[in-house]
Amino acid sequence: MTQQISYLEDFTTQVRRDILRMVHAVNSGHPGGSLGCAEFLVTLYQQLMKRKEGFDMNGTQEDLFFLSNGHISPVFYSVLARSGYFPISELASFRRLNSRLQGHPTTHEGLEGIRMASGSLGQGLSVGIGAAQAKKLNNDSHLVYVLTGDGELQEGQNWEAIMYASAKKVDNLIAVVDYNGQQIDGSTKEVLSLGNLKAKFEAFDWEVVEIKEGNSIEAILAGMHEAKAKAGNNKPICVLLHTMMGNGVDFMMHTHAWHGKAPNDEQLANALAQNPETLGDY
């Protein structure tokens, strides 16, 4: 277990370097939320999801993942590339003209690992529910994961989806909320308070698992195994993942300021010094 955790931590450090370099290179992108979700996505793709060789849009006989808060594409692209979906060298094309790695993921570019265009917030959970129901119809016992931002839950479509999922007993769905308390204009509490999310999901008849240390790989593994164990019991599952926006870079943490701002040369050097190269830069 110790060796496994060490590998995932090294993987995460390299992903953080990718995020920082990608956003800096084009002076554009969303580093804050990407850094905050690095441990989760690394652990999901490297340890938790059941994935088959290659990639097809149908995704039969394997677990599926949908990124709803598509602006954190840098972390998604890095994890996909380093998980073997497309060449790591392609990360250098992030947000450039004619690149497959657009600022928000798209499907028409044919990028392996992407099954949903996202970035218009509030839609991913609905897509995930549809995919989960399709798996049931096809007698496919694999799970569907969705990642959504907490600020994104201010969108009304989510609550229609949350109501629908419990009513239809979509119990092969695990919806993970990136619960960092920040959004582009400030804290979620200041912009539009979400109140008690755990109580809200439970009131909609969901199973809820709370991971208090959402940037700890050990805590993520324990919490997600608990969530997976709840599948198949006639209720959808919500994981409240308490993360730190900008995690791993001291001057990007505890603030919403780096939601969508790129570091300058000096800031990049500082951030990279805090995250030494582990698996090799692209």
PDB file of C-alpha atoms in Angstrom:
ATOM      1  CA  MET A   1       0.000   0.000   0.000  1.00  0.00           C
ATOM      2  CA  THR A   2       2.813   2.427   0.870  1.00  0.00           C
ATOM      3  CA  GLN A   3       4.455   1.852  -2.515  1.00  0.00           C
ATOM      4  CA  GLN A   4       1.109   2.341  -4.256  1.00  0.00           C
ATOM      5  CA  ILE A   5       0.474   5.641  -2.442  1.00  0.00           C
ATOM      6  CA  SER A   6       3.998   6.833  -3.255  1.00  0.00           C
ATOM      7  CA  TYR A   7       3.471   6.105  -6.954  1.00  0.00           C
ATOM      8  CA  LEU A   8       0.150   7.962  -7.012  1.00  0.00           C
ATOM      9  CA  GLU A   9       1.704  10.935  -5.197  1.00  0.00           C
ATOM     10  CA  ASP A  10       4.563  11.100  -7.719  1.00  0.00           C
ATOM     11  CA  PHE A  11       2.026  10.836 -10.549  1.00  0.00           C
ATOM     12  CA  THR A  12       0.035  13.705  -9.028  1.00  0.00           C
ATOM     13  CA  THR A  13       3.117  15.904  -8.687  1.00  0.00           C
ATOM     14  CA  GLN A  14       3.878  15.420 -12.372  1.00  0.00           C
ATOM     15  CA  VAL A  15       0.276  16.221 -13.291  1.00  0.00           C
ATOM     16  CA  ARG A  16       0.553  19.457 -11.307  1.00  0.00           C
ATOM     17  CA  ARG A  17       3.664  20.351 -13.344  1.00  0.00           C
ATOM     18  CA  ASP A  18       1.742  19.633 -16.548  1.00  0.00           C
ATOM     19  CA  ILE A  19      -1.144  21.875 -15.470  1.00  0.00           C
ATOM     20  CA  LEU A  20       1.123  24.775 -14.589  1.00  0.00           C
ATOM     21  CA  ARG A  21       3.203  24.545 -17.766  1.00  0.00           C
ATOM     22  CA  MET A  22       0.193  24.122 -20.056  1.00  0.00           C
ATOM     23  CA  VAL A  23      -1.624  27.166 -18.688  1.00  0.00           C
ATOM     24  CA  HIS A  24       1.520  29.305 -18.560  1.00  0.00           C
ATOM     25  CA  ALA A  25       2.501  28.495 -22.155  1.00  0.00           C
ATOM     26  CA  VAL A  26      -0.645  30.081 -23.591  1.00  0.00           C
ATOM     27  CA  ASN A  27      -1.327  32.538 -20.739  1.00  0.00           C
ATOM     28  CA  SER A  28      -4.808  31.068 -20.519  1.00  0.00           C
ATOM     29  CA  GLY A  29      -6.719  28.392 -18.630  1.00  0.00           C
ATOM     30  CA  HIS A  30      -7.927  27.364 -15.199  1.00  0.00           C
ATOM     31  CA  PRO A  31      -5.147  26.201 -12.858  1.00  0.00           C
ATOM     32  CA  GLY A  32      -6.919  26.554  -9.491  1.00  0.00           C
ATOM     33  CA  GLY A  33      -9.594  23.903  -9.789  1.00  0.00           C
ATOM     34  CA  SER A  34      -7.313  21.700 -11.884  1.00  0.00           C
ATOM     35  CA  LEU A  35      -4.705  21.590  -9.128  1.00  0.00           C
ATOM     36  CA  GLY A  36      -7.399  20.941  -6.531  1.00  0.00           C
ATOM     37  CA  CYS A  37      -8.685  17.850  -8.365  1.00  0.00           C
ATOM     38  CA  ALA A  38      -5.315  16.361  -9.332  1.00  0.00           C
ATOM     39  CA  GLU A  39      -5.191  13.761  -6.551  1.00  0.00           C
ATOM     40  CA  PHE A  40      -8.755  12.665  -7.228  1.00  0.00           C
ATOM     41  CA  LEU A  41      -8.456  12.219 -10.997  1.00  0.00           C
ATOM     42  CA  VAL A  42      -5.088  10.492 -10.725  1.00  0.00           C
ATOM     43  CA  THR A  43      -6.477   8.058  -8.161  1.00  0.00           C
ATOM     44  CA  LEU A  44      -9.658   7.520 -10.174  1.00  0.00           C
ATOM     45  CA  TYR A  45      -7.879   6.651 -13.433  1.00  0.00           C
ATOM     46  CA  GLN A  46      -4.865   4.884 -11.972  1.00  0.00           C
ATOM     47  CA  GLN A  47      -6.537   2.903  -9.224  1.00  0.00           C
ATOM     48  CA  LEU A  48     -10.326   3.001  -8.997  1.00  0.00           C
ATOM     49  CA  MET A  49     -11.879   2.800 -12.451  1.00  0.00           C
ATOM     50  CA  LYS A  50     -12.167  -0.457 -14.357  1.00  0.00           C
ATOM     51  CA  ARG A  51     -10.839   0.460 -17.800  1.00  0.00           C
ATOM     52  CA  LYS A  52     -10.358  -1.651 -20.889  1.00  0.00           C
ATOM     53  CA  GLU A  53      -7.611  -1.372 -23.490  1.00  0.00           C
ATOM     54  CA  GLY A  54      -8.103   1.239 -26.167  1.00  0.00           C
ATOM     55  CA  PHE A  55     -10.958   3.710 -26.437  1.00  0.00           C
ATOM     56  CA  ASP A  56     -14.390   3.727 -28.025  1.00  0.00           C
ATOM     57  CA  MET A  57     -17.284   6.118 -27.556  1.00  0.00           C
ATOM     58  CA  ASN A  58     -19.689   3.350 -26.469  1.00  0.00           C
ATOM     59  CA  GLY A  59     -17.684   2.548 -23.351  1.00  0.00           C
ATOM     60  CA  THR A  60     -19.311  -0.842 -22.869  1.00  0.00           C
ATOM     61  CA  GLN A  61     -17.926  -3.245 -20.268  1.00  0.00           C
ATOM     62  CA  GLU A  62     -15.874  -0.586 -18.499  1.00  0.00           C
ATOM     63  CA  ASP A  63     -16.420   2.217 -16.018  1.00  0.00           C
ATOM     64  CA  LEU A  64     -17.143   5.654 -17.487  1.00  0.00           C
ATOM     65  CA  PHE A  65     -16.175   9.138 -16.334  1.00  0.00           C
ATOM     66  CA  PHE A  66     -17.758  12.452 -17.304  1.00  0.00           C
ATOM     67  CA  LEU A  67     -16.191  15.810 -16.431  1.00  0.00           C
ATOM     68  CA  SER A  68     -18.999  18.299 -15.928  1.00  0.00           C
ATOM     69  CA  ASN A  69     -16.902  21.283 -14.771  1.00  0.00           C
ATOM     70  CA  GLY A  70     -15.057  21.287 -18.073  1.00  0.00           C
ATOM     71  CA  HIS A  71     -12.982  24.382 -17.384  1.00  0.00           C
ATOM     72  CA  ILE A  72     -10.581  22.198 -15.355  1.00  0.00           C
ATOM     73  CA  SER A  73      -9.547  20.569 -18.625  1.00  0.00           C
ATOM     74  CA  PRO A  74      -5.783  20.885 -17.912  1.00  0.00           C
ATOM     75  CA  VAL A  75      -5.914  18.239 -15.183  1.00  0.00           C
ATOM     76  CA  PHE A  76      -8.205  16.034 -17.260  1.00  0.00           C
ATOM     77  CA  TYR A  77      -5.936  16.172 -20.318  1.00  0.00           C
ATOM     78  CA  SER A  78      -2.819  15.488 -18.263  1.00  0.00           C
ATOM     79  CA  VAL A  79      -4.343  12.472 -16.508  1.00  0.00           C
ATOM     80  CA  LEU A  80      -5.746  11.084 -19.780  1.00  0.00           C
ATOM     81  CA  ALA A  81      -2.426  11.446 -21.589  1.00  0.00           C
ATOM     82  CA  ARG A  82      -0.419   9.924 -18.743  1.00  0.00           C
ATOM     83  CA  SER A  83      -2.979   7.102 -18.494  1.00  0.00           C
ATOM     84  CA  GLY A  84      -2.275   6.156 -22.098  1.00  0.00           C
ATOM     85  CA  TYR A  85      -5.190   7.643 -24.028  1.00  0.00           C
ATOM     86  CA  PHE A  86      -3.114   9.896 -26.295  1.00  0.00           C
ATOM     87  CA  PRO A  87       0.560  10.955 -26.573  1.00  0.00           C
ATOM     88  CA  ILE A  88       1.899  12.935 -23.621  1.00  0.00           C
ATOM     89  CA  SER A  89       3.691  15.215 -26.092  1.00  0.00           C
ATOM     90  CA  GLU A  90       0.283  16.462 -27.287  1.00  0.00           C
ATOM     91  CA  LEU A  91      -0.132  18.346 -23.999  1.00  0.00           C
ATOM     92  CA  ALA A  92       2.106  21.017 -25.546  1.00  0.00           C
ATOM     93  CA  SER A  93      -0.743  21.879 -27.947  1.00  0.00           C
ATOM     94  CA  PHE A  94      -3.160  22.917 -25.167  1.00  0.00           C
ATOM     95  CA  ARG A  95      -5.466  25.769 -26.250  1.00  0.00           C
ATOM     96  CA  ARG A  96      -3.513  26.380 -29.461  1.00  0.00           C
ATOM     97  CA  LEU A  97      -5.107  26.904 -32.875  1.00  0.00           C
ATOM     98  CA  ASN A  98      -6.421  23.634 -34.373  1.00  0.00           C
ATOM     99  CA  SER A  99      -5.446  21.672 -31.251  1.00  0.00           C
ATOM    100  CA  ARG A 100      -7.548  18.735 -30.068  1.00  0.00           C
ATOM    101  CA  LEU A 101      -6.960  20.016 -26.533  1.00  0.00           C
ATOM    102  CA  GLN A 102      -9.392  22.902 -26.465  1.00  0.00           C
ATOM    103  CA  GLY A 103      -9.936  25.052 -23.361  1.00  0.00           C
ATOM    104  CA  HIS A 104     -13.081  23.063 -22.678  1.00  0.00           C
ATOM    105  CA  PRO A 105     -13.219  19.426 -23.838  1.00  0.00           C
ATOM    106  CA  THR A 106     -15.014  18.718 -27.088  1.00  0.00           C
ATOM    107  CA  THR A 107     -15.943  15.482 -28.849  1.00  0.00           C
ATOM    108  CA  HIS A 108     -15.755  16.564 -32.498  1.00  0.00           C
ATOM    109  CA  GLU A 109     -11.931  16.677 -32.329  1.00  0.00           C
ATOM    110  CA  GLY A 110     -11.841  12.908 -31.714  1.00  0.00           C
ATOM    111  CA  LEU A 111      -9.652  13.136 -28.613  1.00  0.00           C
ATOM    112  CA  GLU A 112      -9.406   9.726 -26.958  1.00  0.00           C
ATOM    113  CA  GLY A 113     -10.903   9.644 -23.464  1.00  0.00           C
ATOM    114  CA  ILE A 114     -13.463  12.411 -24.101  1.00  0.00           C
ATOM    115  CA  ARG A 115     -17.083  11.261 -24.330  1.00  0.00           C
ATOM    116  CA  MET A 116     -18.822  14.560 -23.618  1.00  0.00           C
ATOM    117  CA  ALA A 117     -18.290  18.203 -24.541  1.00  0.00           C
ATOM    118  CA  SER A 118     -18.338  20.193 -21.317  1.00  0.00           C
ATOM    119  CA  GLY A 119     -17.821  23.707 -20.085  1.00  0.00           C
ATOM    120  CA  SER A 120     -21.400  24.938 -20.155  1.00  0.00           C
ATOM    121  CA  LEU A 121     -21.940  24.148 -16.507  1.00  0.00           C
ATOM    122  CA  GLY A 122     -24.754  22.079 -15.044  1.00  0.00           C
ATOM    123  CA  GLN A 123     -25.118  19.412 -17.730  1.00  0.00           C
ATOM    124  CA  GLY A 124     -22.689  16.636 -16.832  1.00  0.00           C
ATOM    125  CA  LEU A 125     -24.812  14.988 -14.191  1.00  0.00           C
ATOM    126  CA  SER A 126     -27.692  14.589 -16.645  1.00  0.00           C
ATOM    127  CA  VAL A 127     -25.346  12.982 -19.184  1.00  0.00           C
ATOM    128  CA  GLY A 128     -23.957  10.650 -16.526  1.00  0.00           C
ATOM    129  CA  ILE A 129     -27.427   9.551 -15.494  1.00  0.00           C
ATOM    130  CA  GLY A 130     -28.284   8.727 -19.100  1.00  0.00           C
ATOM    131  CA  ALA A 131     -25.090   6.701 -19.486  1.00  0.00           C
ATOM    132  CA  ALA A 132     -25.780   4.870 -16.215  1.00  0.00           C
ATOM    133  CA  GLN A 133     -29.289   3.970 -17.334  1.00  0.00           C
ATOM    134  CA  ALA A 134     -27.922   2.766 -20.682  1.00  0.00           C
ATOM    135  CA  LYS A 135     -25.568   0.437 -18.839  1.00  0.00           C
ATOM    136  CA  LYS A 136     -28.497  -1.025 -16.932  1.00  0.00           C
ATOM    137  CA  LEU A 137     -30.437  -1.575 -20.169  1.00  0.00           C
ATOM    138  CA  ASN A 138     -27.383  -3.311 -21.659  1.00  0.00           C
ATOM    139  CA  ASN A 139     -26.845  -5.499 -18.583  1.00  0.00           C
ATOM    140  CA  ASP A 140     -23.474  -3.837 -18.085  1.00  0.00           C
ATOM    141  CA  SER A 141     -22.576  -3.906 -14.386  1.00  0.00           C
ATOM    142  CA  HIS A 142     -19.882  -1.211 -14.562  1.00  0.00           C
ATOM    143  CA  LEU A 143     -20.142   2.188 -12.868  1.00  0.00           C
ATOM    144  CA  VAL A 144     -20.491   5.751 -14.117  1.00  0.00           C
ATOM    145  CA  TYR A 145     -18.626   8.580 -12.396  1.00  0.00           C
ATOM    146  CA  VAL A 146     -19.349  12.293 -12.775  1.00  0.00           C
ATOM    147  CA  LEU A 147     -17.298  15.181 -11.373  1.00  0.00           C
ATOM    148  CA  THR A 148     -19.103  18.458 -10.812  1.00  0.00           C
ATOM    149  CA  GLY A 149     -18.054  21.695  -9.142  1.00  0.00           C
ATOM    150  CA  ASP A 150     -19.791  22.903  -6.005  1.00  0.00           C
ATOM    151  CA  GLY A 151     -20.475  26.315  -7.545  1.00  0.00           C
ATOM    152  CA  GLU A 152     -21.909  24.420 -10.499  1.00  0.00           C
ATOM    153  CA  LEU A 153     -24.662  23.117  -8.221  1.00  0.00           C
ATOM    154  CA  GLN A 154     -26.140  26.614  -8.303  1.00  0.00           C
ATOM    155  CA  GLU A 155     -27.438  25.583 -11.745  1.00  0.00           C
ATOM    156  CA  GLY A 156     -31.036  24.360 -11.598  1.00  0.00           C
ATOM    157  CA  GLN A 157     -30.643  21.493 -14.078  1.00  0.00           C
ATOM    158  CA  ASN A 158     -28.556  19.664 -11.491  1.00  0.00           C
ATOM    159  CA  TRP A 159     -31.446  19.485  -9.051  1.00  0.00           C
ATOM    160  CA  GLU A 160     -33.785  18.095 -11.692  1.00  0.00           C
ATOM    161  CA  ALA A 161     -31.156  15.441 -12.371  1.00  0.00           C
ATOM    162  CA  ILE A 162     -30.666  14.750  -8.664  1.00  0.00           C
ATOM    163  CA  MET A 163     -34.414  14.276  -8.238  1.00  0.00           C
ATOM    164  CA  TYR A 164     -34.640  12.051 -11.328  1.00  0.00           C
ATOM    165  CA  ALA A 165     -31.698   9.822 -10.361  1.00  0.00           C
ATOM    166  CA  SER A 166     -33.200   8.866  -7.024  1.00  0.00           C
ATOM    167  CA  ALA A 167     -36.712   8.442  -8.427  1.00  0.00           C
ATOM    168  CA  LYS A 168     -35.400   6.056 -11.095  1.00  0.00           C
ATOM    169  CA  LYS A 169     -33.010   4.265  -8.664  1.00  0.00           C
ATOM    170  CA  VAL A 170     -29.894   4.985 -10.722  1.00  0.00           C
ATOM    171  CA  ASP A 171     -27.667   3.120  -8.286  1.00  0.00           C
ATOM    172  CA  ASN A 172     -24.698   2.591 -10.629  1.00  0.00           C
ATOM    173  CA  LEU A 173     -23.908   6.314 -10.579  1.00  0.00           C
ATOM    174  CA  ILE A 174     -21.316   8.012  -8.338  1.00  0.00           C
ATOM    175  CA  ALA A 175     -21.497  11.814  -8.508  1.00  0.00           C
ATOM    176  CA  VAL A 176     -18.450  13.513  -7.006  1.00  0.00           C
ATOM    177  CA  VAL A 177     -18.709  17.156  -5.948  1.00  0.00           C
ATOM    178  CA  ASP A 178     -15.476  19.165  -5.969  1.00  0.00           C
ATOM    179  CA  TYR A 179     -16.299  20.834  -2.660  1.00  0.00           C
ATOM    180  CA  ASN A 180     -13.688  23.607  -2.520  1.00  0.00           C
ATOM    181  CA  GLY A 181     -16.030  26.444  -1.540  1.00  0.00           C
ATOM    182  CA  GLN A 182     -14.697  28.707  -4.314  1.00  0.00           C
ATOM    183  CA  GLN A 183     -15.922  29.925  -7.683  1.00  0.00           C
ATOM    184  CA  ILE A 184     -14.849  32.547 -10.177  1.00  0.00           C
ATOM    185  CA  ASP A 185     -16.255  35.569  -8.288  1.00  0.00           C
ATOM    186  CA  GLY A 186     -15.487  34.525  -4.725  1.00  0.00           C
ATOM    187  CA  SER A 187     -16.568  31.940  -2.211  1.00  0.00           C
ATOM    188  CA  THR A 188     -19.723  29.925  -2.896  1.00  0.00           C
ATOM    189  CA  LYS A 189     -21.025  31.115   0.463  1.00  0.00           C
ATOM    190  CA  GLU A 190     -20.762  34.766  -0.627  1.00  0.00           C
ATOM    191  CA  VAL A 191     -21.953  34.304  -4.216  1.00  0.00           C
ATOM    192  CA  LEU A 192     -24.909  31.974  -3.583  1.00  0.00           C
ATOM    193  CA  SER A 193     -24.745  29.759  -0.533  1.00  0.00           C
ATOM    194  CA  LEU A 194     -25.313  26.050  -1.102  1.00  0.00           C
ATOM    195  CA  GLY A 195     -26.324  25.476   2.498  1.00  0.00           C
ATOM    196  CA  ASN A 196     -25.962  21.957   3.864  1.00  0.00           C
ATOM    197  CA  LEU A 197     -25.191  19.895   0.760  1.00  0.00           C
ATOM    198  CA  LYS A 198     -25.082  16.606   2.636  1.00  0.00           C
ATOM    199  CA  ALA A 199     -28.570  17.177   4.031  1.00  0.00           C
ATOM    200  CA  LYS A 200     -29.840  18.289   0.623  1.00  0.00           C
ATOM    201  CA  PHE A 201     -28.623  15.150  -1.180  1.00  0.00           C
ATOM    202  CA  GLU A 202     -29.961  12.943   1.601  1.00  0.00           C
ATOM    203  CA  ALA A 203     -33.319  14.718   1.359  1.00  0.00           C
ATOM    204  CA  PHE A 204     -33.346  13.775  -2.338  1.00  0.00           C
ATOM    205  CA  ASP A 205     -32.788  10.151  -1.240  1.00  0.00           C
ATOM    206  CA  TRP A 206     -29.153   9.780  -2.250  1.00  0.00           C
ATOM    207  CA  GLU A 207     -26.428   7.905  -0.411  1.00  0.00           C
ATOM    208  CA  VAL A 208     -23.765  10.403   0.685  1.00  0.00           C
ATOM    209  CA  VAL A 209     -20.090   9.803   1.435  1.00  0.00           C
ATOM    210  CA  GLU A 210     -17.991  12.698   2.696  1.00  0.00           C
ATOM    211  CA  ILE A 211     -14.223  12.816   2.125  1.00  0.00           C
ATOM    212  CA  LYS A 212     -12.944  15.529   4.447  1.00  0.00           C
ATOM    213  CA  GLU A 213      -9.367  15.363   3.130  1.00  0.00           C
ATOM    214  CA  GLY A 214      -9.990  15.482  -0.596  1.00  0.00           C
ATOM    215  CA  ASN A 215      -6.346  16.101  -1.432  1.00  0.00           C
ATOM    216  CA  SER A 216      -5.138  13.036   0.482  1.00  0.00           C
ATOM    217  CA  ILE A 217      -4.772   9.991  -1.744  1.00  0.00           C
ATOM    218  CA  GLU A 218      -5.278   7.649   1.197  1.00  0.00           C
ATOM    219  CA  ALA A 219      -8.499   9.436   2.158  1.00  0.00           C
ATOM    220  CA  ILE A 220      -9.698   9.403  -1.464  1.00  0.00           C
ATOM    221  CA  LEU A 221      -9.082   5.663  -1.754  1.00  0.00           C
ATOM    222  CA  ALA A 222     -10.935   4.943   1.494  1.00  0.00           C
ATOM    223  CA  GLY A 223     -13.861   7.210   0.679  1.00  0.00           C
ATOM    224  CA  MET A 224     -14.264   6.044  -2.898  1.00  0.00           C
ATOM    225  CA  HIS A 225     -14.132   2.374  -1.898  1.00  0.00           C
ATOM    226  CA  GLU A 226     -16.906   3.167   0.578  1.00  0.00           C
ATOM    227  CA  ALA A 227     -18.899   4.845  -2.191  1.00  0.00           C
ATOM    228  CA  LYS A 228     -18.400   1.917  -4.573  1.00  0.00           C
ATOM    229  CA  ALA A 229     -19.586  -0.475  -1.867  1.00  0.00           C
ATOM    230  CA  LYS A 230     -22.898   1.406  -1.750  1.00  0.00           C
ATOM    231  CA  ALA A 231     -23.623   0.845  -5.450  1.00  0.00           C
ATOM    232  CA  GLY A 232     -26.454  -1.488  -6.379  1.00  0.00           C
ATOM    233  CA  ASN A 233     -28.657  -0.609  -3.412  1.00  0.00           C
ATOM    234  CA  ASN A 234     -31.375   1.319  -5.292  1.00  0.00           C
ATOM    235  CA  LYS A 235     -29.895   4.750  -4.535  1.00  0.00           C
ATOM    236  CA  PRO A 236     -27.485   6.990  -6.464  1.00  0.00           C
ATOM    237  CA  ILE A 237     -24.312   7.915  -4.586  1.00  0.00           C
ATOM    238  CA  CYS A 238     -22.885  11.373  -3.949  1.00  0.00           C
ATOM    239  CA  VAL A 239     -19.313  11.939  -2.769  1.00  0.00           C
ATOM    240  CA  LEU A 240     -18.605  15.314  -1.181  1.00  0.00           C
ATOM    241  CA  LEU A 241     -14.898  15.736  -1.884  1.00  0.00           C
ATOM    242  CA  HIS A 242     -13.448  18.572   0.214  1.00  0.00           C
ATOM    243  CA  THR A 243     -10.561  19.907  -1.887  1.00  0.00           C
ATOM    244  CA  MET A 244      -8.318  22.969  -1.807  1.00  0.00           C
ATOM    245  CA  MET A 245      -8.338  25.096  -4.939  1.00  0.00           C
ATOM    246  CA  GLY A 246      -4.742  25.544  -6.103  1.00  0.00           C
ATOM    247  CA  ASN A 247      -3.509  22.670  -3.957  1.00  0.00           C
ATOM    248  CA  GLY A 248       0.232  22.037  -4.152  1.00  0.00           C
ATOM    249  CA  VAL A 249       1.180  25.639  -4.944  1.00  0.00           C
ATOM    250  CA  ASP A 250       1.263  27.762  -1.797  1.00  0.00           C
ATOM    251  CA  PHE A 251       0.407  31.124  -3.356  1.00  0.00           C
ATOM    252  CA  MET A 252      -2.562  29.682  -5.280  1.00  0.00           C
ATOM    253  CA  MET A 253      -4.271  28.171  -2.227  1.00  0.00           C
ATOM    254  CA  HIS A 254      -6.931  29.707   0.057  1.00  0.00           C
ATOM    255  CA  THR A 255      -8.175  32.047  -2.691  1.00  0.00           C
ATOM    256  CA  HIS A 256     -10.415  32.075  -5.753  1.00  0.00           C
ATOM    257  CA  ALA A 257      -7.979  34.380  -7.561  1.00  0.00           C
ATOM    258  CA  TRP A 258      -6.408  31.521  -9.555  1.00  0.00           C
ATOM    259  CA  HIS A 259      -9.688  30.094 -10.797  1.00  0.00           C
ATOM    260  CA  GLY A 260      -8.919  31.258 -14.327  1.00  0.00           C
ATOM    261  CA  LYS A 261      -5.575  33.080 -14.295  1.00  0.00           C
ATOM    262  CA  ALA A 262      -2.224  31.901 -15.661  1.00  0.00           C
ATOM    263  CA  PRO A 263       1.050  32.335 -13.730  1.00  0.00           C
ATOM    264  CA  ASN A 264       3.752  34.609 -15.125  1.00  0.00           C
ATOM    265  CA  ASP A 265       7.344  33.427 -15.623  1.00  0.00           C
ATOM    266  CA  GLU A 266       8.437  34.113 -12.049  1.00  0.00           C
ATOM    267  CA  GLN A 267       5.311  32.552 -10.567  1.00  0.00           C
ATOM    268  CA  LEU A 268       5.705  29.481 -12.775  1.00  0.00           C
ATOM    269  CA  ALA A 269       9.280  28.971 -11.608  1.00  0.00           C
ATOM    270  CA  ASN A 270       8.144  29.271  -7.991  1.00  0.00           C
ATOM    271  CA  ALA A 271       5.286  26.813  -8.513  1.00  0.00           C
ATOM    272  CA  LEU A 272       7.444  24.267 -10.342  1.00  0.00           C
ATOM    273  CA  ALA A 273      10.055  24.428  -7.593  1.00  0.00           C
ATOM    274  CA  GLN A 274       7.335  23.228  -5.212  1.00  0.00           C
ATOM    275  CA  ASN A 275       6.528  20.318  -7.544  1.00  0.00           C
ATOM    276  CA  PRO A 276       9.745  18.631  -8.714  1.00  0.00           C
ATOM    277  CA  GLU A 277       9.712  16.558 -11.893  1.00  0.00           C
ATOM    278  CA  THR A 278       8.874  12.904 -11.174  1.00  0.00           C
ATOM    279  CA  LEU A 279       7.716  11.113 -14.332  1.00  0.00           C
ATOM    280  CA  GLY A 280       9.277  13.361 -16.960  1.00  0.00           C
ATOM    281  CA  ASP A 281       7.990  16.629 -18.415  1.00  0.00           C
ATOM    282  CA  TYR A 282       6.359  16.631 -21.826  1.00  0.00           C
TER     283      TYR A 282
END
